Coordinates of C-alpha atoms and ligand atoms in Angstrom, one line a residue:
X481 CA 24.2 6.0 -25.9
X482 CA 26.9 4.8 -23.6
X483 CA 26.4 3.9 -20.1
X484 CA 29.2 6.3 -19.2
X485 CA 26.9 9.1 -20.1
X486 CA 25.1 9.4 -16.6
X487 CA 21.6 11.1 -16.3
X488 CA 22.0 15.6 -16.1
X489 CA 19.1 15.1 -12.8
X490 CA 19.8 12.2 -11.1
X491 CA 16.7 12.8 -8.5
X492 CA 14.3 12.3 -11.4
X493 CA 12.9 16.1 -10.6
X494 CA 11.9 18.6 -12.7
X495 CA 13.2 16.5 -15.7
X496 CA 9.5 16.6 -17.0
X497 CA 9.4 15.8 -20.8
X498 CA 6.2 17.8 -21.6
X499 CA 4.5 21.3 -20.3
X500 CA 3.1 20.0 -17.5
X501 CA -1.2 20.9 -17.8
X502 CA -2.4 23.6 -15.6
X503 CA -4.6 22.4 -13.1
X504 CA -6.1 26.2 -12.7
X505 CA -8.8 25.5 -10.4
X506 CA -6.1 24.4 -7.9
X507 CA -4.3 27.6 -8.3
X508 CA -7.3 29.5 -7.7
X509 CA -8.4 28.1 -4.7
X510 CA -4.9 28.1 -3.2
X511 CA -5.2 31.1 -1.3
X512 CA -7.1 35.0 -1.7
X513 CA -10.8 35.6 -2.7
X514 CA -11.0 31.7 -4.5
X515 CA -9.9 30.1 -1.2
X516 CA -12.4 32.8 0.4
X517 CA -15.0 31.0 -2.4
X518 CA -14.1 27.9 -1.9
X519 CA -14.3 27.7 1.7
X520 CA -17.9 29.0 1.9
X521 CA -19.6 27.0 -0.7
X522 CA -17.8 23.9 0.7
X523 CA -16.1 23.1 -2.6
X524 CA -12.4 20.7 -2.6
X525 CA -10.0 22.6 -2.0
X526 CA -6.6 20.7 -3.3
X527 CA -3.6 21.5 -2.0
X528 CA 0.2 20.9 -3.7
X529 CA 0.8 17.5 -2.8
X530 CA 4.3 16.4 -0.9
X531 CA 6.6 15.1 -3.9
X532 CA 10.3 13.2 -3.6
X533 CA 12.8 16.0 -3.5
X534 CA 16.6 15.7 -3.0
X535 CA 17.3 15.6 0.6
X536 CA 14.0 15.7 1.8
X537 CA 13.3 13.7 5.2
X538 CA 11.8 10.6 4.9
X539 CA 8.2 12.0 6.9
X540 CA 6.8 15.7 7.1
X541 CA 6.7 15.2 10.8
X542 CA 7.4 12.4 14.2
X543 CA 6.0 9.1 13.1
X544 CA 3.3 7.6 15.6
X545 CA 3.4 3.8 15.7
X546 CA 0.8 2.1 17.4
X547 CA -0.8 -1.7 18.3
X548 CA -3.8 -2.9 18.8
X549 CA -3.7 -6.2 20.9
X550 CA -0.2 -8.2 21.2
X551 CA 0.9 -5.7 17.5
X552 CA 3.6 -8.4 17.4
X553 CA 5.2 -5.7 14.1
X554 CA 5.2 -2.7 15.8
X555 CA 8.9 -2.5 16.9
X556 CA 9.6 -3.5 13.9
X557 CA 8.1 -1.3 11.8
X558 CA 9.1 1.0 14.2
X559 CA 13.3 0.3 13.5
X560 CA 12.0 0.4 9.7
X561 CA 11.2 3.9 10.1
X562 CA 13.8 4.9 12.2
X563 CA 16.1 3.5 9.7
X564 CA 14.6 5.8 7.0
X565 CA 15.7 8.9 9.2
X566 CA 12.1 9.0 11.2
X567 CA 11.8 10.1 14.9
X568 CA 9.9 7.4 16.5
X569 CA 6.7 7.9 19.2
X570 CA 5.2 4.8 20.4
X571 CA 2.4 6.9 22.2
X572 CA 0.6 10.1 21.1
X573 CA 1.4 11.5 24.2
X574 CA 5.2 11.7 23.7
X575 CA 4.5 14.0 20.8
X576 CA 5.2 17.6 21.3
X577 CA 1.8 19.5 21.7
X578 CA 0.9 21.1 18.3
X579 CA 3.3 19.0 16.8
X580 CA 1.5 17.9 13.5
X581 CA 2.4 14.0 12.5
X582 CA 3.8 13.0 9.4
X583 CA 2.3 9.2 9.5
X584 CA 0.4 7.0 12.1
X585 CA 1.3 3.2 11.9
X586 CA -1.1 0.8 13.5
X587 CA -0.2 -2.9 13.9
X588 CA -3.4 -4.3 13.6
X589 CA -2.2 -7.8 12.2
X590 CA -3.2 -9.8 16.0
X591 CA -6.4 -8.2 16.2
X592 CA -9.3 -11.4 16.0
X593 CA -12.5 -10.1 17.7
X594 CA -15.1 -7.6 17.0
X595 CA -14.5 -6.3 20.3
X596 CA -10.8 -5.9 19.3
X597 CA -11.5 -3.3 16.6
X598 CA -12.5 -0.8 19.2
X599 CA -8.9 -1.0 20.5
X600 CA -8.1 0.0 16.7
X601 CA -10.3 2.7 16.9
X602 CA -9.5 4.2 20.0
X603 CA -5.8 4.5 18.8
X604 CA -7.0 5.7 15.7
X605 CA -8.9 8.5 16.5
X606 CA -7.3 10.7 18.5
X607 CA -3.8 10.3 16.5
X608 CA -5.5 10.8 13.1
X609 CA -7.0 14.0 14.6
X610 CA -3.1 14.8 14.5
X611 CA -2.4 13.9 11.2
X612 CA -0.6 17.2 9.2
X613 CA -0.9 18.3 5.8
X614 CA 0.2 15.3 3.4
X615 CA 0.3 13.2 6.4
X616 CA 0.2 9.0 6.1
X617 CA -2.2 6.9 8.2
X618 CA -0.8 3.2 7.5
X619 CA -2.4 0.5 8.9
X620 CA -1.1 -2.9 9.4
X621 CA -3.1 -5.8 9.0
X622 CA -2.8 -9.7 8.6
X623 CA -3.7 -11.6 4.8
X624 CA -6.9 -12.8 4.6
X625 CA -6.7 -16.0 2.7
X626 CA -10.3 -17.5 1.2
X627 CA -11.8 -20.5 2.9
X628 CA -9.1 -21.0 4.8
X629 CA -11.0 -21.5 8.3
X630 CA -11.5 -25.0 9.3
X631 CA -14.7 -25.8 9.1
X632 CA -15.7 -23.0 6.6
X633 CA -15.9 -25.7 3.6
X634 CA -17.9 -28.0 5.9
X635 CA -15.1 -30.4 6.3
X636 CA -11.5 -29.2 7.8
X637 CA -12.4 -29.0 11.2
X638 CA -14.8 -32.1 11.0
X639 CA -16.8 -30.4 13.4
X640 CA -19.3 -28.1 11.4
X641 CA -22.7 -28.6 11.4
X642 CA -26.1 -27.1 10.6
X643 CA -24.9 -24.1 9.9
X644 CA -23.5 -23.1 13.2
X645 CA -19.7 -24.6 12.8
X646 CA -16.9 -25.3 15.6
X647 CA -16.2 -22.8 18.4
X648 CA -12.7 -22.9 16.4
X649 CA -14.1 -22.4 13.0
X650 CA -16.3 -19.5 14.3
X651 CA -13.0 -17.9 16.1
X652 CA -11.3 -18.0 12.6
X653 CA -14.1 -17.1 10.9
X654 CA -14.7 -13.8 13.1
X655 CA -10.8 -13.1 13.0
X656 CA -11.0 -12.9 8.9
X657 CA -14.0 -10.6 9.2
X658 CA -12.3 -8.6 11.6
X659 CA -8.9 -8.5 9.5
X660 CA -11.5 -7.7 6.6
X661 CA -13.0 -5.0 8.3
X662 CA -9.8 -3.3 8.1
X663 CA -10.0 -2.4 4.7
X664 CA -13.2 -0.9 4.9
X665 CA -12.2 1.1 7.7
X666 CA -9.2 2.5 5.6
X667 CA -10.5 2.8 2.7
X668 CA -13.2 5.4 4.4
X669 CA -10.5 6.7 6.7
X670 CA -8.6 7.7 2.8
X671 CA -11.8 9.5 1.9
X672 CA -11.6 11.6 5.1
X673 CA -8.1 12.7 5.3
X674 CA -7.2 16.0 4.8
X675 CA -4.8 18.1 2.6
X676 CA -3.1 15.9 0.7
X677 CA -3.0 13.3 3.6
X678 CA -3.2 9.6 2.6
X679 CA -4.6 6.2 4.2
X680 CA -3.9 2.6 3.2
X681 CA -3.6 -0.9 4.4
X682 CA -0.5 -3.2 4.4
X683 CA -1.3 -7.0 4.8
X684 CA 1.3 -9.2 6.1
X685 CA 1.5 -12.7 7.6
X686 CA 2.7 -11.9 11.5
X687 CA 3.7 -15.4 12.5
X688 CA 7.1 -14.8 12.3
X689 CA 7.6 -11.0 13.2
X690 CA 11.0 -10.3 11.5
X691 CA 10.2 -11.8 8.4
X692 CA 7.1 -10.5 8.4
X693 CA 8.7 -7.0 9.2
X694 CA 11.8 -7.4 6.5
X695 CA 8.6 -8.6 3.6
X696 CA 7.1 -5.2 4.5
X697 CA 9.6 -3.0 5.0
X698 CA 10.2 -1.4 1.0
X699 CA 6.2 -1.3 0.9
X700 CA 6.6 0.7 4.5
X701 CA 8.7 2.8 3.4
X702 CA 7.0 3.9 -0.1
X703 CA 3.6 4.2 1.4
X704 CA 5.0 6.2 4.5
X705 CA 7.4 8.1 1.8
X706 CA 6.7 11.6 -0.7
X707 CA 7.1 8.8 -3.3
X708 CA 3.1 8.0 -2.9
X709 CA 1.7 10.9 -3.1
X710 CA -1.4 10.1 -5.0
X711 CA -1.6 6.3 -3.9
X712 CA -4.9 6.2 -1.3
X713 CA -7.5 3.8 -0.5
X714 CA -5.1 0.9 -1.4
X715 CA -4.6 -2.7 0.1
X716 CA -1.0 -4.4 -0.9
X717 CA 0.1 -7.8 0.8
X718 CA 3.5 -8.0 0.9
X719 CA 4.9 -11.5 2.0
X720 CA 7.2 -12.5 4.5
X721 CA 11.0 -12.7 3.0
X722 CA 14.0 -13.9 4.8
X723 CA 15.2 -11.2 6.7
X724 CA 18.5 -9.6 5.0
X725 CA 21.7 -10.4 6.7
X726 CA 22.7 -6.3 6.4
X727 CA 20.9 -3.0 5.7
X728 CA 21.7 -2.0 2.3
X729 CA 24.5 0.9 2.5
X730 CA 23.2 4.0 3.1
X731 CA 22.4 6.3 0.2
X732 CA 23.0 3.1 -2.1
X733 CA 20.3 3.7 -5.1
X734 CA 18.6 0.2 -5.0
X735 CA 18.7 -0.4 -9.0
X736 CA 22.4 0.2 -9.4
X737 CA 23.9 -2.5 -11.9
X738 CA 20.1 -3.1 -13.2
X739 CA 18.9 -3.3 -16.7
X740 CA 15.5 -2.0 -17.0
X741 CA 13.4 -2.0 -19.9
X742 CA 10.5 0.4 -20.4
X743 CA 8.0 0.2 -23.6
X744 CA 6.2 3.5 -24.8
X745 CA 9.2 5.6 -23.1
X746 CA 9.5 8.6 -25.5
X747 CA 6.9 10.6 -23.7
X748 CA 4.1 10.6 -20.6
X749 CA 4.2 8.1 -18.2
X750 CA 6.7 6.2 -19.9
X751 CA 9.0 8.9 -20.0
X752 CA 8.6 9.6 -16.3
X753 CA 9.4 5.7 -15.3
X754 CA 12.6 5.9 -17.6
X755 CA 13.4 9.0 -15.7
X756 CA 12.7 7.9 -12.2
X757 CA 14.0 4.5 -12.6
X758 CA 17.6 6.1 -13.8
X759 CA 17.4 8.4 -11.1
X760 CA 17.6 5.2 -8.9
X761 CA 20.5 3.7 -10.4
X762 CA 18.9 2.0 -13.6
X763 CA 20.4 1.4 -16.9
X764 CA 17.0 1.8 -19.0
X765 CA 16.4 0.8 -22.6
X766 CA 13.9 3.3 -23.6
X767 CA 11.2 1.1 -27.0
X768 CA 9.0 3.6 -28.7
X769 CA 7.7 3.3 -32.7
X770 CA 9.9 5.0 -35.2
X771 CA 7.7 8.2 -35.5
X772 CA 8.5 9.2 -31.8
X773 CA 12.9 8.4 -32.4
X774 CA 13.6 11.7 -31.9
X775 CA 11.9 12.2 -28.3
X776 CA 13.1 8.5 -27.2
X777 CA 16.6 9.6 -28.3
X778 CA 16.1 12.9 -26.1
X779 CA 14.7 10.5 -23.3
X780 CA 17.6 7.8 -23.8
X781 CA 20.1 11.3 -23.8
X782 CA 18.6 12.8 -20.5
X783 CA 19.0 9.2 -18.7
X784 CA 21.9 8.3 -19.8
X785 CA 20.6 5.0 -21.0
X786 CA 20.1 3.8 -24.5
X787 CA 16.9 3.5 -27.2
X788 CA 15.3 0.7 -29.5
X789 CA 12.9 2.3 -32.0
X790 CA 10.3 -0.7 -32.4
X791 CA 6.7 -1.1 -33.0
X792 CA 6.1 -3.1 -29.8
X793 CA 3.5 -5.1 -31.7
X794 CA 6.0 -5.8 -34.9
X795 CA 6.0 -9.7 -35.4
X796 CA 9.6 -9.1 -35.1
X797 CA 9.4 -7.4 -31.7
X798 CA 10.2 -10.1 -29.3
X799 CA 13.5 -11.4 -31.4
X800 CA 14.5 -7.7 -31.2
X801 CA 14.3 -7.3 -27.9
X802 CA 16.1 -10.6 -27.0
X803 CA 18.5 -9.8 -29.1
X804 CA 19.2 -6.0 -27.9
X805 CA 18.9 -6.9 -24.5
X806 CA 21.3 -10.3 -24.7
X807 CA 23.8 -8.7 -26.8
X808 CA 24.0 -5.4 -25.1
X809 CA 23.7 -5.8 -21.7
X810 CA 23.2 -9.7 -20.9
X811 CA 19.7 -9.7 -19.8
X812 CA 17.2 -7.8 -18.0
X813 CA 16.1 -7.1 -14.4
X814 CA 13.4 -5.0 -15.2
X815 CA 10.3 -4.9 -17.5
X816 CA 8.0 -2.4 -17.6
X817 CA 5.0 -2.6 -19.7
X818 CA 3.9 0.8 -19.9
X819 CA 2.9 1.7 -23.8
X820 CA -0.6 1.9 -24.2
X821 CA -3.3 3.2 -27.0
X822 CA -6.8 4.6 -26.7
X823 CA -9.1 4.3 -29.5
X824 CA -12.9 5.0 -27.6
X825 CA -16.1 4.9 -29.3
X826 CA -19.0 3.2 -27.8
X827 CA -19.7 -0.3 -28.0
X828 CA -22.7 0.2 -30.4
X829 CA -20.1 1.7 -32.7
X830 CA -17.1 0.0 -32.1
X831 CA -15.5 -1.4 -35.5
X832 CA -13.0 -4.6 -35.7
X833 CA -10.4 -1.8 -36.3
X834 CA -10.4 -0.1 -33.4
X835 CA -10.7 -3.2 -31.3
X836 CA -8.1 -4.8 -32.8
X837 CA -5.3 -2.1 -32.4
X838 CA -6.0 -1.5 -28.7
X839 CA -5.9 -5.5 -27.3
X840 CA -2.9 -5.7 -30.2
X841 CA -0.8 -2.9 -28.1
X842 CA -2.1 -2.9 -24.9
X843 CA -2.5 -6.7 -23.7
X844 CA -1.3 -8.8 -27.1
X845 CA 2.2 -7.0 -27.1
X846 CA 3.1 -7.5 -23.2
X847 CA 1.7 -10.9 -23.3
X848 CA 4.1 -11.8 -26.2
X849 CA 7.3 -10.0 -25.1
X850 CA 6.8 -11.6 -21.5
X851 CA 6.3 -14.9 -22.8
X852 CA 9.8 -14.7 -25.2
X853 CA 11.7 -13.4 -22.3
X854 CA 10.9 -15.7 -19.9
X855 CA 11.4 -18.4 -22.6
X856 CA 14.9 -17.2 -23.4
X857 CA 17.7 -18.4 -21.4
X858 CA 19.4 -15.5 -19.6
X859 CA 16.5 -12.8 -21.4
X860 CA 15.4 -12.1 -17.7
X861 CA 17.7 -12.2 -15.0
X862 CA 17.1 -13.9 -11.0
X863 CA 15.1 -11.7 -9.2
X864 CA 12.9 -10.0 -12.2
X865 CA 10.6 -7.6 -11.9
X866 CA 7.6 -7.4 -14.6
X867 CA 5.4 -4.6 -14.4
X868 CA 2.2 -3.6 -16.1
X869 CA 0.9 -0.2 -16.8
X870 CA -3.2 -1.2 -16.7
X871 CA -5.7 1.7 -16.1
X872 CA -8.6 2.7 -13.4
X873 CA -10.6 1.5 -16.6
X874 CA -9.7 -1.6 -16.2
X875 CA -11.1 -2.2 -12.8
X876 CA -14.2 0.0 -13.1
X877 CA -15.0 0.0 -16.5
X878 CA -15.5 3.2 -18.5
X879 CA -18.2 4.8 -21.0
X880 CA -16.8 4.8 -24.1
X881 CA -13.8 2.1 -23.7
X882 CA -15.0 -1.4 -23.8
X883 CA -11.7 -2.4 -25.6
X884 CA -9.2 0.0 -23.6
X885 CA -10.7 -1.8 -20.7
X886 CA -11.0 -5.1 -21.9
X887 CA -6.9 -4.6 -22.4
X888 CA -6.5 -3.2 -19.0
X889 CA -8.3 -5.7 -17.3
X890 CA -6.3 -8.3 -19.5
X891 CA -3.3 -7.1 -18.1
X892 CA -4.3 -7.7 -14.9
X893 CA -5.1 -11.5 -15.5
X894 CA -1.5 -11.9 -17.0
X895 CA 0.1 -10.5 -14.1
X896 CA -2.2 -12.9 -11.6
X897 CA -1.5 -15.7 -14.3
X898 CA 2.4 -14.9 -14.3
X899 CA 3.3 -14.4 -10.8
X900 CA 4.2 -18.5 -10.1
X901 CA 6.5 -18.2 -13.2
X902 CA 8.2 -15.0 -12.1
X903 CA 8.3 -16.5 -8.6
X904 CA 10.1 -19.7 -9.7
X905 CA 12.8 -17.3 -11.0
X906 CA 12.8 -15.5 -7.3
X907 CA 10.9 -12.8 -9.4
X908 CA 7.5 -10.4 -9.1
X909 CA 5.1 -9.7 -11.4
X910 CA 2.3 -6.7 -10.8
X911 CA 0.3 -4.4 -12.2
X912 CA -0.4 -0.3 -11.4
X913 CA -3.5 0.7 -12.4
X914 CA -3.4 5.0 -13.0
X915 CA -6.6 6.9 -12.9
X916 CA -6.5 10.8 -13.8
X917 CA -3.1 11.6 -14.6
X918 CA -2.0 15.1 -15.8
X919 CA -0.4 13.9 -19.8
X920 CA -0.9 14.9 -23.4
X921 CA -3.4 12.9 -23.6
X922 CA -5.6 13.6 -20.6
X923 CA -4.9 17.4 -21.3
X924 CA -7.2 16.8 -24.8
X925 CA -10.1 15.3 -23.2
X926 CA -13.0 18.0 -22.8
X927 CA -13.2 20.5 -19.8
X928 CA -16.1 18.3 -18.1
X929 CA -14.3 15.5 -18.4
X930 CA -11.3 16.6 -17.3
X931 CA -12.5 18.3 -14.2
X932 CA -14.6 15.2 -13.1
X933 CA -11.7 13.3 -13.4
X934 CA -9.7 15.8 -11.6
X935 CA -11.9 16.4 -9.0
X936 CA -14.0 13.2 -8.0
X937 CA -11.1 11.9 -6.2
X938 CA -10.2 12.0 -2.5
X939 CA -7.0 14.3 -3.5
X940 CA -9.2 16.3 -5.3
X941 CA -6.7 16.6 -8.2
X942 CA -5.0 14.9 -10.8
X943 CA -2.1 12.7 -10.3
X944 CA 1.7 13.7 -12.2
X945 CA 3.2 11.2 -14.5
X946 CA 5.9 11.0 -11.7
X947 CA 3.3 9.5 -9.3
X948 CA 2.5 6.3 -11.3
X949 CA 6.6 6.1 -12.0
X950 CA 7.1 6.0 -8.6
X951 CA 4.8 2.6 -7.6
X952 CA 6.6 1.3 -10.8
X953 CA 10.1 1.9 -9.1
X954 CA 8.6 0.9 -5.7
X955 CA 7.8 -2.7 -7.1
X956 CA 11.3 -2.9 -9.5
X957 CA 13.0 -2.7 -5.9
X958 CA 15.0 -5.9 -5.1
X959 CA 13.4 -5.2 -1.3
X960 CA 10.0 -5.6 -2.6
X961 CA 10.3 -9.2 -3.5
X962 CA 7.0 -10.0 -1.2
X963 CA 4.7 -8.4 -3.0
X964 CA 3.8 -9.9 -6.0
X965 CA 0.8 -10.4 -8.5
X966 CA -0.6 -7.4 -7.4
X967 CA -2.6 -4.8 -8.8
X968 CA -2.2 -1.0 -6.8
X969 CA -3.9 1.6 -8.3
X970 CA -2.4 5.3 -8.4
X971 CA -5.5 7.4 -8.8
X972 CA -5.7 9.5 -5.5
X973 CA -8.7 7.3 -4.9
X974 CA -10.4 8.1 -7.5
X975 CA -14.2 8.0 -6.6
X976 CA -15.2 7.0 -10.8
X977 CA -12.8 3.9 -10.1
X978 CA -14.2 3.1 -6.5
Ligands
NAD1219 P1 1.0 8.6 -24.1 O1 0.1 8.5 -25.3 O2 1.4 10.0 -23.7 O3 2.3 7.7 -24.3 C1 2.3 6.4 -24.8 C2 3.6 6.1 -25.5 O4 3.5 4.7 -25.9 C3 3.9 7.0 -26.6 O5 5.2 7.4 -26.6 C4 3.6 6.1 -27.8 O6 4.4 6.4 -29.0 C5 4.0 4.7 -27.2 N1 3.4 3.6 -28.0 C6 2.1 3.6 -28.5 N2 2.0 2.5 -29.3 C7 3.2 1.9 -29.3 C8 3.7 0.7 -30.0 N3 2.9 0.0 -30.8 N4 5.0 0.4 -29.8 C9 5.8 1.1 -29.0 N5 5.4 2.2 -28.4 C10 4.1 2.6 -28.5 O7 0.2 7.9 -22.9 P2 0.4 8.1 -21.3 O8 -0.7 8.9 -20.8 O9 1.8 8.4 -21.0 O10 0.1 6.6 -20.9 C11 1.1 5.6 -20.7 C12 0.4 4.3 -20.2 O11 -0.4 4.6 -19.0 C13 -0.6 3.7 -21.2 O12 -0.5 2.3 -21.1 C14 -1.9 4.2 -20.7 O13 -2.9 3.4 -21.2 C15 -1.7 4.2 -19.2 N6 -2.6 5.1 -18.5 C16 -2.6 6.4 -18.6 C17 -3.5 7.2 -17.9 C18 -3.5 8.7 -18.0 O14 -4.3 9.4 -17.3 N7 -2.6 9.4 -18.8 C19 -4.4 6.6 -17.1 C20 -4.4 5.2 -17.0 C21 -3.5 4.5 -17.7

């Protein structure tokens, strides 16, 4: 395929690869006698989340930013969202009456006292009441490093003692409970929003506000974005970066001139990340086995990128890569992980077989292509980004998949393991962790499966292969070079996963 012949849909958008499964119960509930239902025996009603779109306005309404205490961010953030084509309030009361928001920012990231967090709630409350349908509550918090308080270890501040510690080991004590407590606060504010609205937490370091700001700001804009849609309940640190000399132009895609590799691209999620990741300027090198040629082809043709037919677990995989990628297009910038195999039985009657094939594909594979690359001079350009496809199995665990979840969680050790390497190259490594998204293969599972999966969520519905390519083109953006070693799961919060 040349790179001359340029993707038909360039906004990624209705380019779906498969029927996309009928979530029925949605489309009953939607409106008539099953919303009349619905509504009276208190069951989730989901409504059609808000999905990227050409043209579409960065937020569904006025953005709200807020602070709680000295918010040293919050003009920042503030010009981040302006930027993006926002309108800006920096108090609820500026807002038109009846005006529904499209996302509430709080600065929380110089709050340090218990009695601070009532200044976080008493911004909260009345702007979340506000919050409109697919709306983004995003709060701002600061990283909160283990034993890092003097004194905590018994020794840094030289002053603690019988159990009681230094007034100034107590202050930074309370300050990384209180910068805890965040989470938990919205993590539960997630499991009350409303139609389609979303909540999560951004950590970054404050001390210096416009690196801070300039770290945060691709993270900002994705969770604040149409582009997260089924992201909720999730905590991502992004660290401070120098802040860049010039905006990038506007309407410039951010992986123009980029060479991105995706494995397990002929259909599903994979499909989706080629799509989405072309649709943002991307040159994508579609791998898939033999058997599936002819849908990687179609893939590779509907991208306008190109295809290597390989068995990712080949002993001859890695050389093939290296050589595709060095020969053809000098290197990558992007690696996405993303084919994966599920072969569940129980542990009591889990055979070598069907243990062996799911660690070979799913963790030995990625671990062995990652390792050539990054040993291969030029294989991986400056700036890299790696990222894993893992599972909500992976974190939680799952009936039935001890050794899809023993891969998953394996991927996420390699990315933890990785990130100093990929750093030393001015790189990122991370990991997205899907729950219940709407494929092939979640379309086979039985109807009680599938509607638990579906519906024990805080979206009350099943993500779209789109949603998980998304965070993966999120994370392949040169602006999010602060957050790294990462795992962010997109599983509408999934309350199986929790
Ligand atoms: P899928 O089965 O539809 O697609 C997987 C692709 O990987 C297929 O095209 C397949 O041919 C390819 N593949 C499999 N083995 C390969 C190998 N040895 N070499 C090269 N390619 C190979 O699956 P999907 O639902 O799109 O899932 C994609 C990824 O997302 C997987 O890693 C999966 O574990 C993960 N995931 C999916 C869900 C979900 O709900 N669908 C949830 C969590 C995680």
């Amino acid at each position: 395929m040349s790179r001359a012949h340029r993707p038909r849909n360039r906004s990624g958008e209705g380019a779906a690869t498969a029927p996309r499964p009928v979530d029925r119960y949605r489309e009953l509930t939607a409106a008539g006698p099953g919303a009349w239902v619905a509504r009276r025996l208190g069951l989730p009603r989901p409504v059609a989340l808000r999905r990227t779109e050409p043209g579409q306005p960065l937020l569904a309404g006025p953005a709200l930013v807020l602070g709680a205490g000295a918010a040293p961010l919050a003009g920042g953030l503030a010009d981040v969202l302006r930027a993006g084509g926002a309108q800006v309030h920096p108090e609820l009361s500026g807002v038109a009456a009846g005006a529904a928001l499209g996302a509430v920012v709080l600065d929380a990231s110089a709050v340090a006292t218990v009695e601070d967090l009532e200044q976080v709630r008493a911004a909260l409350a009345p702007a979340f009441r506000r919050l409109g349908p697919c709306g983004r509550l995003l709060l701002v918090g600061a990283p909160v490093p283990p034993g890092t308080a003097p004194g905590a270890s018994g020794g840094a501040s030289g002053g603690a003692s019988g159990g009681t510690g230094t007034a100034s080991s107590a202050a930074a004590v309370e300050r990384a409970a209180v910068q805890q407590a965040l989470e938990g606060l919205s993590r539960s504010a997630a499991k009350e929003a409303r139609a389609g609205a979303t909540a999560n937490l951004l950590r970054v370091d404050p001390a210096d506000p416009a690196a801070a700001v300039a770290g945060a700001a691709s993270t900002l804009l994705f969770l604040a974005s149409a582009r997260s849609a089924f992201v909720s309940g999730q905590v991502v640190t992004a660290a401070p970066v120098p802040a860049p000399a010039a905006p990038p132009p506007a309407g410039e895609q951010p992986l123009a001139g980029r060479v991105a590799v995706v494995t397990g691209a002929a259909r599903g999620i994979g499909a989706a990340i080629a799509e989405v990741l072309a649709a943002r300027g991307a040159h994508v090198v579609g791998v898939d086995v033999p058997a599936a040629g002819e849908a990687l082809a179609a893939v590779a043709n509907r991208t306008g990128g190109s295809a290597l037919q390989m068995d990712v677990t080949a002993p001859s995989a890695p050389a093939r890569l290296l050589e595709h990628l060095l020969a053809r297009h000098g290197g990558a910038d992007v690696v996405v992980h993303n084919a994966g195999i599920t072969r569940d039985r129980l542990l009591v009657n889990l055979d070598a077989q069907r243990w062996a094939s799911v660690l070979a594909v799913n963790l030995a594979a990625p671990l062995r292509l990652t390792d050539a690359l990054l040993a291969a001079d030029g294989a991986l350009r400056p700036g890299a980004r790696v990222v894993a496809v893992s599972s909500m199995s992976g974190i939680a665990g799952n009936r039935g998949q001890t050794n899809y979840a023993a891969s998953k969680a394996g991927l996420i050790g390699a990315v933890r393991a990785l990130a100093p390497a990929l750093a030393q190259r001015s790189g990122t490594v991370n990991a997205v962790a899907p729950g219940f998204i709407e494929t092939e293969m979640t379309a086979r599972t039985p109807l009680l499966t599938r509607e638990a999966g579906r519906r024990l969520s805080s979206l009350h519905q099943g993500g779209l292969p789109v949603d998980v390519a998304e965070a993966v083109a999120w994370l392949a953006e040169p602006a999010s070079a602060g957050v790294t070693g990462q795992v962010v799961r997109v599983d509408g919060q999934n309350l199986i996963g929790a």
